[in-house]
């Protein structure tokens, strides 16, 4: 139950939502409410109003025409899990969605809410970073701008989103045939578990040689991050045992985990290295 007396604006369509967003910059956007309800229960937030995005058809659905998949910001996890194009082109995103909470949260939590909530432990962002996802940010005043997810976070729970903007959609390039994709979440349990470490990976291989590497991480820094040093250690190299060890060693310079209630920094560094090594070794056949 929502423990707030703040008014909830219910826009008729996206244009109406953008106008409300401009008129009420301190109001909170409300999608599935699965993060917001927790904050309200904990008395962690006290917004003057909400703008409810849940019922807007323009923010829902998946469009797979062309060379990318466009996922509406209010697409819930169950939609991602069931959508034929997401299943065909983006299996790690389906895997990530399957690990979020349990069925109730998957029916209500949205991809846009996960991204905008900006938790370093969010499960979709490592995969989306590995897939070079681009956000469509929209405002009434300036229209649409495209921001790579890799440029979206500026610090702990901070983003480049302006007070009059919202996330309209996530555009994800369809991976190439030569791409090897990966998702791995390390948590306490299989369901209802906030991650200790998450890895989303995409490696493009030409024979045995890595031509492109994307490694997205969760719960190892103040924001979801890529690991540029580990990626650089892979590109242009044959996927040999020494290349793999060089990438794992380089990863130390990329991640800055902390001790918290779920894990220690030392554990996270060790586990991040192990899950990277294990995936890369599996690609050697
Ligand atoms: C029991 C439980 C288990 C959970 N398990 C997991 C888990 O395993 N993994 C995980 O990653 N998360 C988990 N979560 C967190 C949460 O479910 C996800 O982050 C979810 O995707 C949030 O989406 P939402 O639509 O509910 O967001 P909301 O709660 O509606 O909003 C979250 C934030 O995003 C903003 N926002 C929402 N939509 C937009 C938009 N389109 N544009 C701009 N800003 C927007 C809101 O203003 C708010 O700041 C769990 C939560 C609960 C309660």
PDB file of N, CA and C in Angstrom, residues 62-69 83-94 127 131 172-177 179 181 202:
ATOM      1  N   UNK A  62       7.691  -3.569 -27.524  1.00  0.00           N
ATOM      2  CA  UNK A  62       9.016  -3.842 -28.086  1.00  0.00           C
ATOM      3  C   UNK A  62       8.887  -3.756 -29.596  1.00  0.00           C
ATOM      4  N   UNK A  63       9.782  -2.982 -30.231  1.00  0.00           N
ATOM      5  CA  UNK A  63       9.781  -2.859 -31.690  1.00  0.00           C
ATOM      6  C   UNK A  63      11.106  -3.427 -32.199  1.00  0.00           C
ATOM      7  N   UNK A  64      11.017  -4.477 -33.000  1.00  0.00           N
ATOM      8  CA  UNK A  64      12.266  -5.136 -33.417  1.00  0.00           C
ATOM      9  C   UNK A  64      12.563  -4.934 -34.898  1.00  0.00           C
ATOM     10  N   UNK A  65      11.857  -3.992 -35.542  1.00  0.00           N
ATOM     11  CA  UNK A  65      12.159  -3.741 -36.954  1.00  0.00           C
ATOM     12  C   UNK A  65      13.515  -3.057 -37.064  1.00  0.00           C
ATOM     13  N   UNK A  66      14.252  -3.342 -38.141  1.00  0.00           N
ATOM     14  CA  UNK A  66      15.540  -2.666 -38.336  1.00  0.00           C
ATOM     15  C   UNK A  66      16.672  -3.352 -37.598  1.00  0.00           C
ATOM     16  N   UNK A  67      17.760  -2.574 -37.399  1.00  0.00           N
ATOM     17  CA  UNK A  67      18.981  -3.184 -36.870  1.00  0.00           C
ATOM     18  C   UNK A  67      19.091  -3.094 -35.349  1.00  0.00           C
ATOM     19  N   UNK A  68      18.032  -2.589 -34.702  1.00  0.00           N
ATOM     20  CA  UNK A  68      18.067  -2.588 -33.235  1.00  0.00           C
ATOM     21  C   UNK A  68      16.702  -2.957 -32.666  1.00  0.00           C
ATOM     22  N   UNK A  69      16.701  -3.228 -31.375  1.00  0.00           N
ATOM     23  CA  UNK A  69      15.446  -3.537 -30.686  1.00  0.00           C
ATOM     24  C   UNK A  69      15.137  -2.325 -29.805  1.00  0.00           C
ATOM     25  N   UNK A  83       8.899 -11.787 -24.863  1.00  0.00           N
ATOM     26  CA  UNK A  83       8.900 -11.216 -26.216  1.00  0.00           C
ATOM     27  C   UNK A  83       9.785 -12.053 -27.170  1.00  0.00           C
ATOM     28  N   UNK A  84       9.238 -12.467 -28.314  1.00  0.00           N
ATOM     29  CA  UNK A  84      10.004 -13.335 -29.226  1.00  0.00           C
ATOM     30  C   UNK A  84      11.283 -12.677 -29.736  1.00  0.00           C
ATOM     31  N   UNK A  85      11.252 -11.361 -30.039  1.00  0.00           N
ATOM     32  CA  UNK A  85      12.458 -10.715 -30.581  1.00  0.00           C
ATOM     33  C   UNK A  85      13.522 -10.577 -29.499  1.00  0.00           C
ATOM     34  N   UNK A  86      13.109 -10.258 -28.288  1.00  0.00           N
ATOM     35  CA  UNK A  86      14.086 -10.145 -27.193  1.00  0.00           C
ATOM     36  C   UNK A  86      14.703 -11.519 -26.939  1.00  0.00           C
ATOM     37  N   UNK A  87      13.859 -12.544 -26.976  1.00  0.00           N
ATOM     38  CA  UNK A  87      14.376 -13.908 -26.746  1.00  0.00           C
ATOM     39  C   UNK A  87      15.344 -14.323 -27.845  1.00  0.00           C
ATOM     40  N   UNK A  88      15.039 -13.926 -29.089  1.00  0.00           N
ATOM     41  CA  UNK A  88      15.872 -14.356 -30.218  1.00  0.00           C
ATOM     42  C   UNK A  88      17.204 -13.605 -30.258  1.00  0.00           C
ATOM     43  N   UNK A  89      17.160 -12.290 -29.996  1.00  0.00           N
ATOM     44  CA  UNK A  89      18.360 -11.472 -30.198  1.00  0.00           C
ATOM     45  C   UNK A  89      19.116 -11.163 -28.906  1.00  0.00           C
ATOM     46  N   UNK A  90      18.412 -11.124 -27.780  1.00  0.00           N
ATOM     47  CA  UNK A  90      19.033 -10.617 -26.550  1.00  0.00           C
ATOM     48  C   UNK A  90      18.873 -11.602 -25.384  1.00  0.00           C
ATOM     49  N   UNK A  91      19.311 -12.858 -25.561  1.00  0.00           N
ATOM     50  CA  UNK A  91      19.103 -13.832 -24.486  1.00  0.00           C
ATOM     51  C   UNK A  91      19.634 -13.388 -23.114  1.00  0.00           C
ATOM     52  N   UNK A  92      20.766 -12.645 -23.044  1.00  0.00           N
ATOM     53  CA  UNK A  92      21.223 -12.264 -21.690  1.00  0.00           C
ATOM     54  C   UNK A  92      20.266 -11.288 -21.002  1.00  0.00           C
ATOM     55  N   UNK A  93      19.526 -10.489 -21.793  1.00  0.00           N
ATOM     56  CA  UNK A  93      18.558  -9.577 -21.176  1.00  0.00           C
ATOM     57  C   UNK A  93      17.383 -10.380 -20.604  1.00  0.00           C
ATOM     58  N   UNK A  94      17.016 -11.442 -21.315  1.00  0.00           N
ATOM     59  CA  UNK A  94      15.968 -12.332 -20.794  1.00  0.00           C
ATOM     60  C   UNK A  94      16.455 -12.981 -19.496  1.00  0.00           C
ATOM     61  N   UNK A 127      24.104  -5.875 -18.600  1.00  0.00           N
ATOM     62  CA  UNK A 127      23.828  -6.439 -19.931  1.00  0.00           C
ATOM     63  C   UNK A 127      23.655  -5.324 -20.944  1.00  0.00           C
ATOM     64  N   UNK A 131      25.746  -4.475 -24.373  1.00  0.00           N
ATOM     65  CA  UNK A 131      25.080  -4.452 -25.680  1.00  0.00           C
ATOM     66  C   UNK A 131      25.093  -3.066 -26.313  1.00  0.00           C
ATOM     67  N   UNK A 172      18.561  -1.014 -28.374  1.00  0.00           N
ATOM     68  CA  UNK A 172      19.654  -1.993 -28.216  1.00  0.00           C
ATOM     69  C   UNK A 172      20.009  -2.549 -29.596  1.00  0.00           C
ATOM     70  N   UNK A 173      21.239  -2.275 -30.081  1.00  0.00           N
ATOM     71  CA  UNK A 173      21.628  -2.838 -31.386  1.00  0.00           C
ATOM     72  C   UNK A 173      21.524  -4.369 -31.362  1.00  0.00           C
ATOM     73  N   UNK A 174      21.042  -4.941 -32.471  1.00  0.00           N
ATOM     74  CA  UNK A 174      20.987  -6.401 -32.525  1.00  0.00           C
ATOM     75  C   UNK A 174      22.423  -6.929 -32.593  1.00  0.00           C
ATOM     76  N   UNK A 175      22.784  -7.843 -31.731  1.00  0.00           N
ATOM     77  CA  UNK A 175      24.154  -8.371 -31.774  1.00  0.00           C
ATOM     78  C   UNK A 175      24.449  -9.070 -33.102  1.00  0.00           C
ATOM     79  N   UNK A 176      25.737  -9.059 -33.487  1.00  0.00           N
ATOM     80  CA  UNK A 176      26.158  -9.745 -34.719  1.00  0.00           C
ATOM     81  C   UNK A 176      26.272 -11.244 -34.454  1.00  0.00           C
ATOM     82  N   UNK A 177      26.292 -12.003 -35.579  1.00  0.00           N
ATOM     83  CA  UNK A 177      26.410 -13.480 -35.435  1.00  0.00           C
ATOM     84  C   UNK A 177      27.687 -13.862 -34.694  1.00  0.00           C
ATOM     85  N   UNK A 179      29.045 -12.397 -32.295  1.00  0.00           N
ATOM     86  CA  UNK A 179      29.070 -11.952 -30.902  1.00  0.00           C
ATOM     87  C   UNK A 179      28.761 -13.111 -29.955  1.00  0.00           C
ATOM     88  N   UNK A 181      27.574 -13.732 -26.131  1.00  0.00           N
ATOM     89  CA  UNK A 181      26.896 -12.931 -25.104  1.00  0.00           C
ATOM     90  C   UNK A 181      26.872 -13.687 -23.782  1.00  0.00           C
ATOM     91  N   UNK A 202      29.864  -9.082 -23.866  1.00  0.00           N
ATOM     92  CA  UNK A 202      29.717  -9.294 -25.325  1.00  0.00           C
ATOM     93  C   UNK A 202      31.105  -9.278 -25.928  1.00  0.00           C
TER      94      UNK A 202
END
